[in-house]
PDB file of C-alpha atoms in Angstrom:
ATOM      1  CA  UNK A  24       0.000   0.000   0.000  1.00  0.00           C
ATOM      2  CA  UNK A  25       1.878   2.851  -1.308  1.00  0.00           C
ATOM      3  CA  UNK A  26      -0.777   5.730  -0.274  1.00  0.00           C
ATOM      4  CA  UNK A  27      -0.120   8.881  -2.625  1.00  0.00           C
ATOM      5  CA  UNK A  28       2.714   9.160  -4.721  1.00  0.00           C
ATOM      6  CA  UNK A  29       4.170  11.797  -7.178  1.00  0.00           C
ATOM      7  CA  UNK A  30       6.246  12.178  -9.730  1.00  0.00           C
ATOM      8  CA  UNK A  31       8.526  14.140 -10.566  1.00  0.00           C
ATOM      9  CA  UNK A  32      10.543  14.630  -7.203  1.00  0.00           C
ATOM     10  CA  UNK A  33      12.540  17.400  -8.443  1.00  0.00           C
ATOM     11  CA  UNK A  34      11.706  19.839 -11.361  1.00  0.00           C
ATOM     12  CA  UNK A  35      14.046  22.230 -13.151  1.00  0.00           C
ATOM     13  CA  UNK A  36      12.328  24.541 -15.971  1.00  0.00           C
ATOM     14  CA  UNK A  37      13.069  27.671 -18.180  1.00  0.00           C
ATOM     15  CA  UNK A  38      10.544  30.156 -18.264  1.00  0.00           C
ATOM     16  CA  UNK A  39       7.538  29.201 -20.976  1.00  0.00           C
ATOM     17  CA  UNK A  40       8.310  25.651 -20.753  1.00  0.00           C
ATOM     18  CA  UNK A  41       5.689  23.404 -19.832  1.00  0.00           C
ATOM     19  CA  UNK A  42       5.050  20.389 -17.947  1.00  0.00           C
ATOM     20  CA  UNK A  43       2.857  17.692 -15.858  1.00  0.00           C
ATOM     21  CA  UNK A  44       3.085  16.523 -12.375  1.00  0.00           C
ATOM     22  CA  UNK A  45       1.481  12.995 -11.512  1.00  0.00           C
ATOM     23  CA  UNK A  46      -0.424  11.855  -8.315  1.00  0.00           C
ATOM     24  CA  UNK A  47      -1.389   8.343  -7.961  1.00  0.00           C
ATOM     25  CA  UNK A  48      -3.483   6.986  -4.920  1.00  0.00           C
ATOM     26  CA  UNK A  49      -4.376   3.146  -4.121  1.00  0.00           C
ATOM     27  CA  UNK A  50      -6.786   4.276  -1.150  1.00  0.00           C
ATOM     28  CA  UNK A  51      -9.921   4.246  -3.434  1.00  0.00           C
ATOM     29  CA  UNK A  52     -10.079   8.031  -2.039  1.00  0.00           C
ATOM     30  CA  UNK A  53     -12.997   9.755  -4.186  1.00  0.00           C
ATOM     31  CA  UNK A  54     -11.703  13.229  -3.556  1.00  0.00           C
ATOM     32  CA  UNK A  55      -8.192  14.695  -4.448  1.00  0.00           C
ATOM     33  CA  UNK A  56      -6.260  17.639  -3.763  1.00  0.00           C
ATOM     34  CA  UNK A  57      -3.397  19.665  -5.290  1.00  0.00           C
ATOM     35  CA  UNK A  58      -1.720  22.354  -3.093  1.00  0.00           C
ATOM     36  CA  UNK A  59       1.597  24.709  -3.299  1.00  0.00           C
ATOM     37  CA  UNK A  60       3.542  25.334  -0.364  1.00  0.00           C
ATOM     38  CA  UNK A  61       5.417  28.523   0.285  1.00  0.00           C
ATOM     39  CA  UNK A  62       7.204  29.947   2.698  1.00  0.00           C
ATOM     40  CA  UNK A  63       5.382  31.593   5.418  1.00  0.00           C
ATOM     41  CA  UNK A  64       1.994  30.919   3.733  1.00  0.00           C
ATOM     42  CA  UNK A  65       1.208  27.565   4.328  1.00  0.00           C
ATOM     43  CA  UNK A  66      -0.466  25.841   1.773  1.00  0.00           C
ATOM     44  CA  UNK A  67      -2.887  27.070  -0.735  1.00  0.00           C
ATOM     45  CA  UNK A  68      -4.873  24.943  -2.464  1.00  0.00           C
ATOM     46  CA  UNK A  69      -4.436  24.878  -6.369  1.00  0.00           C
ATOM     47  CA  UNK A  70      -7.471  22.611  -7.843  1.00  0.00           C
ATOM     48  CA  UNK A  71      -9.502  19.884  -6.438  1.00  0.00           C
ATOM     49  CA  UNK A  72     -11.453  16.921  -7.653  1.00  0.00           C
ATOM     50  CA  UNK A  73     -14.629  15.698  -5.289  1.00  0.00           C
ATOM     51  CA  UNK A  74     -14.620  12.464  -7.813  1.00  0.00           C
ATOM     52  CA  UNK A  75     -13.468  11.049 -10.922  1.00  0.00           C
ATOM     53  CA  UNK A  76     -14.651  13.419 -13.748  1.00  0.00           C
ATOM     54  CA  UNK A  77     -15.128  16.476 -11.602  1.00  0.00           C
ATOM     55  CA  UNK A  78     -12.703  19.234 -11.427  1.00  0.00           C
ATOM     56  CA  UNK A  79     -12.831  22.749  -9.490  1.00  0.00           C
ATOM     57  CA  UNK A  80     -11.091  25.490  -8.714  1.00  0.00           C
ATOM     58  CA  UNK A  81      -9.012  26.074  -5.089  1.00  0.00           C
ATOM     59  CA  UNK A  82      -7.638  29.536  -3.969  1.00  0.00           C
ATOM     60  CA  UNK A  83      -5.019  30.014  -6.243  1.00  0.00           C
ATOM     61  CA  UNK A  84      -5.910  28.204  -9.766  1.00  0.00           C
ATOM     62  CA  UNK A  85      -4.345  30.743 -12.518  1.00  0.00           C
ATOM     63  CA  UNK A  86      -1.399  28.839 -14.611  1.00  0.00           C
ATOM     64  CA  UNK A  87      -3.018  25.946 -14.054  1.00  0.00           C
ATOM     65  CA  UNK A  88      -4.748  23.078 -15.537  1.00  0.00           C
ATOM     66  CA  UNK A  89      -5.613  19.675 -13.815  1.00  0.00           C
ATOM     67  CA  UNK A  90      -7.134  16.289 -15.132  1.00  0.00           C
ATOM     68  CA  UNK A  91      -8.526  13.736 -13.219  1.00  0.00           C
ATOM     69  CA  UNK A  92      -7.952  10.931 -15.169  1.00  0.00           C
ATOM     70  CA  UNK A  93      -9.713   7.798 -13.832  1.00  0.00           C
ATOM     71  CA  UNK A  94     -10.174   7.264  -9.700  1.00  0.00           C
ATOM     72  CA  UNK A  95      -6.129   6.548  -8.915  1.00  0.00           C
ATOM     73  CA  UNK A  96      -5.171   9.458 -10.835  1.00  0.00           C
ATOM     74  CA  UNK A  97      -4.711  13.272 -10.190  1.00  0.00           C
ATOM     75  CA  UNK A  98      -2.579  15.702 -12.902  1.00  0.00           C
ATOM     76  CA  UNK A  99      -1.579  18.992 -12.431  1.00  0.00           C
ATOM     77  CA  UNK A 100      -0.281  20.818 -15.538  1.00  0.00           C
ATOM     78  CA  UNK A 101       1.742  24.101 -16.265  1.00  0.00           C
ATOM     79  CA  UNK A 102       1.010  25.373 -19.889  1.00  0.00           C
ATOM     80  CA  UNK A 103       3.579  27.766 -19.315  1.00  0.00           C
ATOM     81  CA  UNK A 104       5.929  28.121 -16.081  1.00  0.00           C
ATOM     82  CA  UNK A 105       6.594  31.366 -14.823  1.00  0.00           C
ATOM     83  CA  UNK A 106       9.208  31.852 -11.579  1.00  0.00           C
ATOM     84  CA  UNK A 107       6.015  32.657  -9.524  1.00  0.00           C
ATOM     85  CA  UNK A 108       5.610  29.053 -10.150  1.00  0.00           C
ATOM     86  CA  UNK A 109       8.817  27.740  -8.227  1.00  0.00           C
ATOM     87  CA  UNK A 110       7.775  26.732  -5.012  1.00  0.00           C
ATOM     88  CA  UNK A 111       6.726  22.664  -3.452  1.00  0.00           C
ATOM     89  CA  UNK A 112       3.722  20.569  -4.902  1.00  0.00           C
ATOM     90  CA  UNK A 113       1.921  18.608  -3.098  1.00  0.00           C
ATOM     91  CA  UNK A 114      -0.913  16.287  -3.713  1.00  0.00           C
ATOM     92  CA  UNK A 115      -3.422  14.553  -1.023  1.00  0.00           C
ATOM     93  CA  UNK A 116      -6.600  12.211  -1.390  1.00  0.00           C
ATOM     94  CA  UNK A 117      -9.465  11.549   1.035  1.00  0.00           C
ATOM     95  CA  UNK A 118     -11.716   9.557   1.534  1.00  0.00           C
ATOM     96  CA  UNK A 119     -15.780  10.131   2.454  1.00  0.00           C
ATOM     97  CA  UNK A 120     -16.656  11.841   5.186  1.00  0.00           C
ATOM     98  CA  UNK A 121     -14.992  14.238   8.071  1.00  0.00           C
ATOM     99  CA  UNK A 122     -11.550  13.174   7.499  1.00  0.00           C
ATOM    100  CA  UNK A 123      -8.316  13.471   7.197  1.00  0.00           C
ATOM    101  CA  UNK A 124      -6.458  14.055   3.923  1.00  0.00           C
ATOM    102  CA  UNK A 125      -3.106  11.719   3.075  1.00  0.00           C
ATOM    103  CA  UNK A 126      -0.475  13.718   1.345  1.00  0.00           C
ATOM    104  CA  UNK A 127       2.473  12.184  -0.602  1.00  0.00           C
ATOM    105  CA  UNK A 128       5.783  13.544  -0.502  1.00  0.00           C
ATOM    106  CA  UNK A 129       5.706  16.213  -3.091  1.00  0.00           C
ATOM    107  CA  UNK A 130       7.496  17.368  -6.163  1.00  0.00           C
ATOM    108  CA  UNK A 131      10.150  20.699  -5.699  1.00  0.00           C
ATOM    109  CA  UNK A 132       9.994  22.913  -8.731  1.00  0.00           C
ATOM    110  CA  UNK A 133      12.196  25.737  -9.720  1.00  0.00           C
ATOM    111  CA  UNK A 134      11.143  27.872 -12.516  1.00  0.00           C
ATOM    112  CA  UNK A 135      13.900  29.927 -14.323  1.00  0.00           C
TER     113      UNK A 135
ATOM    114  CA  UNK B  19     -14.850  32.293   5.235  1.00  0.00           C
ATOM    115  CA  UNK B  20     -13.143  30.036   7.586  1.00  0.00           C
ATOM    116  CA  UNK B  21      -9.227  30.916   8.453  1.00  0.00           C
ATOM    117  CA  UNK B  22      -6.649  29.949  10.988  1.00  0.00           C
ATOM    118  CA  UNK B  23      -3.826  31.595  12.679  1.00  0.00           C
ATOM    119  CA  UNK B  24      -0.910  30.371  13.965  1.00  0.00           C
ATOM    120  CA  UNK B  25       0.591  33.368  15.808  1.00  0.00           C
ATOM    121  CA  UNK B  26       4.201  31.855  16.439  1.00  0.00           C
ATOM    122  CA  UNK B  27       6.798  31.477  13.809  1.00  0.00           C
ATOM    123  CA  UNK B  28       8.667  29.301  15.513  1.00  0.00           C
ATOM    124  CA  UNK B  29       8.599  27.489  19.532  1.00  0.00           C
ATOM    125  CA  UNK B  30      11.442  26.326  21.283  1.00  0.00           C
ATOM    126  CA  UNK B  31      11.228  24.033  23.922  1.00  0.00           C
ATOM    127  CA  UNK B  32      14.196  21.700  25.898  1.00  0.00           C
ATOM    128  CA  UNK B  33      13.693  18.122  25.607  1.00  0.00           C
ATOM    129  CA  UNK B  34      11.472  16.862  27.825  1.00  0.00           C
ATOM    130  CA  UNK B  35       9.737  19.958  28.973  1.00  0.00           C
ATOM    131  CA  UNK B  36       5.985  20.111  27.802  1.00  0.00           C
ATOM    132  CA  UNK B  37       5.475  21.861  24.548  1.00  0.00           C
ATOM    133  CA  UNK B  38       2.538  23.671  23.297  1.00  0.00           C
ATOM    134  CA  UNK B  39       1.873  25.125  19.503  1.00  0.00           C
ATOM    135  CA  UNK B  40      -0.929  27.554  19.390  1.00  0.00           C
ATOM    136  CA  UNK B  41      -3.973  27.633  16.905  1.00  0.00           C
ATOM    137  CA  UNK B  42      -6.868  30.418  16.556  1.00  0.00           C
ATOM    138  CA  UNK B  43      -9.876  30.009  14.173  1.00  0.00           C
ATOM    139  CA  UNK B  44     -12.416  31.531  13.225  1.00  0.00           C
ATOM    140  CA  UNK B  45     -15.476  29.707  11.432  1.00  0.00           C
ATOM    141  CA  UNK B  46     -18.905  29.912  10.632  1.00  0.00           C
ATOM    142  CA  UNK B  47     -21.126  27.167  12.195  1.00  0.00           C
ATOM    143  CA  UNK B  48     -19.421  24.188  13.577  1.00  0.00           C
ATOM    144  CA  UNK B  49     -15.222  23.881  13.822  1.00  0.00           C
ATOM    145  CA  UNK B  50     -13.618  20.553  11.795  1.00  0.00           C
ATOM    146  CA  UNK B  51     -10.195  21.347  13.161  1.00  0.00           C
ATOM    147  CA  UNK B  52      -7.042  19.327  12.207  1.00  0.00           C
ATOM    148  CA  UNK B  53      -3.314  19.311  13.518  1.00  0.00           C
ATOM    149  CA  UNK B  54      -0.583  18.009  10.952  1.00  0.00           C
ATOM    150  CA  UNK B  55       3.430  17.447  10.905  1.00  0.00           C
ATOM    151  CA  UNK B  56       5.958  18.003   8.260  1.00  0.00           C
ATOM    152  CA  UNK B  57       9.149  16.319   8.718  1.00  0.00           C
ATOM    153  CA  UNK B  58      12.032  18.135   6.161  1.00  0.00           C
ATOM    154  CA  UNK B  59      11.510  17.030   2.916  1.00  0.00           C
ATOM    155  CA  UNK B  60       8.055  15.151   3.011  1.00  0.00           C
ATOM    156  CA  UNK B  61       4.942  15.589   2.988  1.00  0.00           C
ATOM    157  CA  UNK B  62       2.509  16.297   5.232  1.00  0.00           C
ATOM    158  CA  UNK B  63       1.264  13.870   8.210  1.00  0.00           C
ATOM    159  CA  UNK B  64      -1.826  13.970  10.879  1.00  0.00           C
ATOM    160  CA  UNK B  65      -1.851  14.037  13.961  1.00  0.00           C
ATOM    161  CA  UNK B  66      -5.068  14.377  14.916  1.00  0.00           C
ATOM    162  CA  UNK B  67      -8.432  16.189  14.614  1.00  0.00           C
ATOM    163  CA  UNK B  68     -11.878  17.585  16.565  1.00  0.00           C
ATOM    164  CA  UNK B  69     -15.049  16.885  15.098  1.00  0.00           C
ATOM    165  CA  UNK B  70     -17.282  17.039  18.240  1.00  0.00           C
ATOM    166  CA  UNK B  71     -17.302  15.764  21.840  1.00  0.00           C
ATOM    167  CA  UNK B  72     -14.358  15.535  24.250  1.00  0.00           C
ATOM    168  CA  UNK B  73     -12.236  18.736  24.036  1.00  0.00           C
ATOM    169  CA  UNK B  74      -9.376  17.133  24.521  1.00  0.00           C
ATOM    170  CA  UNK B  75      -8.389  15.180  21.795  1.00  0.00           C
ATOM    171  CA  UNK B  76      -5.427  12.681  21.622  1.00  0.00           C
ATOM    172  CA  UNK B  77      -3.336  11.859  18.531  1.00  0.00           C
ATOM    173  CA  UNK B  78      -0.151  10.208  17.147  1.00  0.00           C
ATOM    174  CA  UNK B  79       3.179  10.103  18.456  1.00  0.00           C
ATOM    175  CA  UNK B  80       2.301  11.166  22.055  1.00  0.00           C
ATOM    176  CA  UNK B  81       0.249  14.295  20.865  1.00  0.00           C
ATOM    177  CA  UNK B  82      -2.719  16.135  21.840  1.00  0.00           C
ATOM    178  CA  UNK B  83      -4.978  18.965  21.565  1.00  0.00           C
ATOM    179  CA  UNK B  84      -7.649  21.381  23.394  1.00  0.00           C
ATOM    180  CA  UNK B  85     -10.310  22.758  21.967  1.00  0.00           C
ATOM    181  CA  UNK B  86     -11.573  25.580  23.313  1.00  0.00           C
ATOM    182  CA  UNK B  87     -14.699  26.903  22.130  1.00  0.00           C
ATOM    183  CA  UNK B  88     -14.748  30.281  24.359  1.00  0.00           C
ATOM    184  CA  UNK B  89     -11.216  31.339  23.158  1.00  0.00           C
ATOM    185  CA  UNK B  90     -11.940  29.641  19.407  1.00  0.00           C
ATOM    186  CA  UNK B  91      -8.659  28.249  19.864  1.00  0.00           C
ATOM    187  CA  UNK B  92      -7.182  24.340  19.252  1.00  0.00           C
ATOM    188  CA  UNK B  93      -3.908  24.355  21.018  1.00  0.00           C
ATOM    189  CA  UNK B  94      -1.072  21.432  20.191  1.00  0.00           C
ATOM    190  CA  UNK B  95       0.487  20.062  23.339  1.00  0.00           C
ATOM    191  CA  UNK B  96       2.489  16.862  24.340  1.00  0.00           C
ATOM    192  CA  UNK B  97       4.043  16.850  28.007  1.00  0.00           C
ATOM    193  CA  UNK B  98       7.753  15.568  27.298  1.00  0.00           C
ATOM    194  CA  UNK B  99       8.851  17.115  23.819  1.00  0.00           C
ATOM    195  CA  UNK B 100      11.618  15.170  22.166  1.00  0.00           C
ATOM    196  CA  UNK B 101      14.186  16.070  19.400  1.00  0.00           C
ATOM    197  CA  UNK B 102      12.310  14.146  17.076  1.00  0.00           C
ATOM    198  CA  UNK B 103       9.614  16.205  17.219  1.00  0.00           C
ATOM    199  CA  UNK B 104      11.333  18.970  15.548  1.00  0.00           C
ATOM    200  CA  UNK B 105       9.122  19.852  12.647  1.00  0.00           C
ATOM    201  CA  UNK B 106       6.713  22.577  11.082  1.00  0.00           C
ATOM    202  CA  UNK B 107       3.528  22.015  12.512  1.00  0.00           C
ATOM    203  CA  UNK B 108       0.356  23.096  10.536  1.00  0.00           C
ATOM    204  CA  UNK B 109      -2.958  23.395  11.533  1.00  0.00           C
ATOM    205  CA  UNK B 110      -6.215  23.839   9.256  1.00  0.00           C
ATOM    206  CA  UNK B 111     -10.287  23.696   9.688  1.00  0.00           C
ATOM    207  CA  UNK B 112     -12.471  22.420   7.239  1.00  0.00           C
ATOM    208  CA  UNK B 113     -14.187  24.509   4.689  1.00  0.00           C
ATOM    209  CA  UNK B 114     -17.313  23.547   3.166  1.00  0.00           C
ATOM    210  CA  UNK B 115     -17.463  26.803   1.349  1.00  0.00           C
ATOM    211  CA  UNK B 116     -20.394  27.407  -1.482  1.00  0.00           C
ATOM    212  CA  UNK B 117     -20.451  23.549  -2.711  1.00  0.00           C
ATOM    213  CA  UNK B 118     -20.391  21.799   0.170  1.00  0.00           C
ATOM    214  CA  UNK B 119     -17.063  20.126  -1.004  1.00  0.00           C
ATOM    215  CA  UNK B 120     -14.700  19.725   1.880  1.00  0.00           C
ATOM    216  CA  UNK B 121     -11.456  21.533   1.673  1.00  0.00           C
ATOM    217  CA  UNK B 122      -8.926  22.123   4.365  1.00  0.00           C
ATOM    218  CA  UNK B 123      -7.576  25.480   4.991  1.00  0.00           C
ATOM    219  CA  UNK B 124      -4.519  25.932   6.431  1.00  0.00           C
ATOM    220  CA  UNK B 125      -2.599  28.148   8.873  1.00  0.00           C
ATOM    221  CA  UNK B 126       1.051  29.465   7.901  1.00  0.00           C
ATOM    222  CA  UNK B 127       2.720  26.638   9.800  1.00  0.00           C
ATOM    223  CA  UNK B 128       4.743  26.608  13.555  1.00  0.00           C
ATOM    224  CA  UNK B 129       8.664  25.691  13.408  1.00  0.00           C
ATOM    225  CA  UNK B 130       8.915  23.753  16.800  1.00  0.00           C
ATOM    226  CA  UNK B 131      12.384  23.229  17.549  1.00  0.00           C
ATOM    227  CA  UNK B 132      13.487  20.675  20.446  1.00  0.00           C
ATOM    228  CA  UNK B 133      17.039  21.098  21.893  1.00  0.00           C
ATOM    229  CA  UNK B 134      18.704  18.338  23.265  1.00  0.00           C
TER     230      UNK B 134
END
């Protein structure tokens, strides 16, 4: 049992370049998260997903696209990275009800 | 909307003294309040969370929090603080917003920092 996992760990980009971060869960979680985490702001939530085929926007969804691509599966996609864009991703899942989300480890991108 | 504040940057504590990490909210209606770790270089973990009943609620790794409805505050706590628990320490409240989709919203995080 894995829980949520991303890929890439570590990004590097140039400015304009674009590119897709993966989350997978094996939890059969219905709803999924993405977040960015900066310093001294916590984390602000990007998009979200309240079941396969459903997308919405979070707090802070400009330069950003998402898919939710079967039940497992949670992208987040940059159409064109800007170095407001450098900062941790981090995906969660959760399952029905008052509880918790389950984060996985995140991916660290740096936009030049 | 529903919000959290974490007024301290950063705690210090010796090992083995008690450690608390402070929380405020504010919400509308009922508070869905949640306590989380981050070790360096991973990703988020719980600890532990008030939905209703006892105020004092017990969690992982020798963890636990009071609610307080008067002060609208949700206090982290554990009585002996180890090294190990030197983290950033996050805490959040649901939001049901418009939709009535959960979110979590989250406070700007507590360095705790446990010297030996």
């Amino acid at each position: 049992n894995a829980g949520v996992t991303q890929t890439p760990k570590f990004q590097v980009l140039k400015t304009g370049q674009s590119m897709t971060l993966q989350c997978a869960q094996d939890m059969n979680h219905n709803s999924m998260y993405w977040y960015r985490q900066d310093p001294g702001m916590g984390l602000r939530l990007i998009y979200y997903s309240a079941s396969e085929g459903t997308t919405d926007k979070g707090e802070v969804p400009n330069g950003y696209n998402v898919s939710r691509l079967n039940k497992r599966e949670f992208s987040l996609r940059l159409e064109s990275a800007a170095p407001s864009q450098t900062s941790v991703y981090f995906c969660a899942s959760r399952e029905q009800g008052i509880n918790e989300q389950f984060f996985g480890p995140g991916t660290r991108l740096t936009v030049l | 909307a529903q919000s959290v504040a974490q007024p301290e940057d950063q705690v210090n504590v010796a090992e083995g003294n008690p450690l608390t990490v402070k929380c405020t909210y504010s919400v509308s209606g009922n508070p869905y309040l949640f306590w989380y770790v981050q070790y360096p270089n991973r990703g988020l973990q719980f600890l532990l969370k008030y939905i209703t009943g006892d105020n004092l609620v017990k969690g992982s790794y020798g963890f636990e929090a009071e609610f307080n409805k008067s002060q609208t505050s949700f206090h982290l706590k554990k009585p002996s603080a180890l090294v190990s628990d030197s983290a950033l320490y996050f805490c959040a409240v649901r939001d049901s917003g418009n939709t009535g989709f959960q979110k979590l919203v989250f406070g700007t995080g507590t360095r705790l920092l446990v010297s030996p």
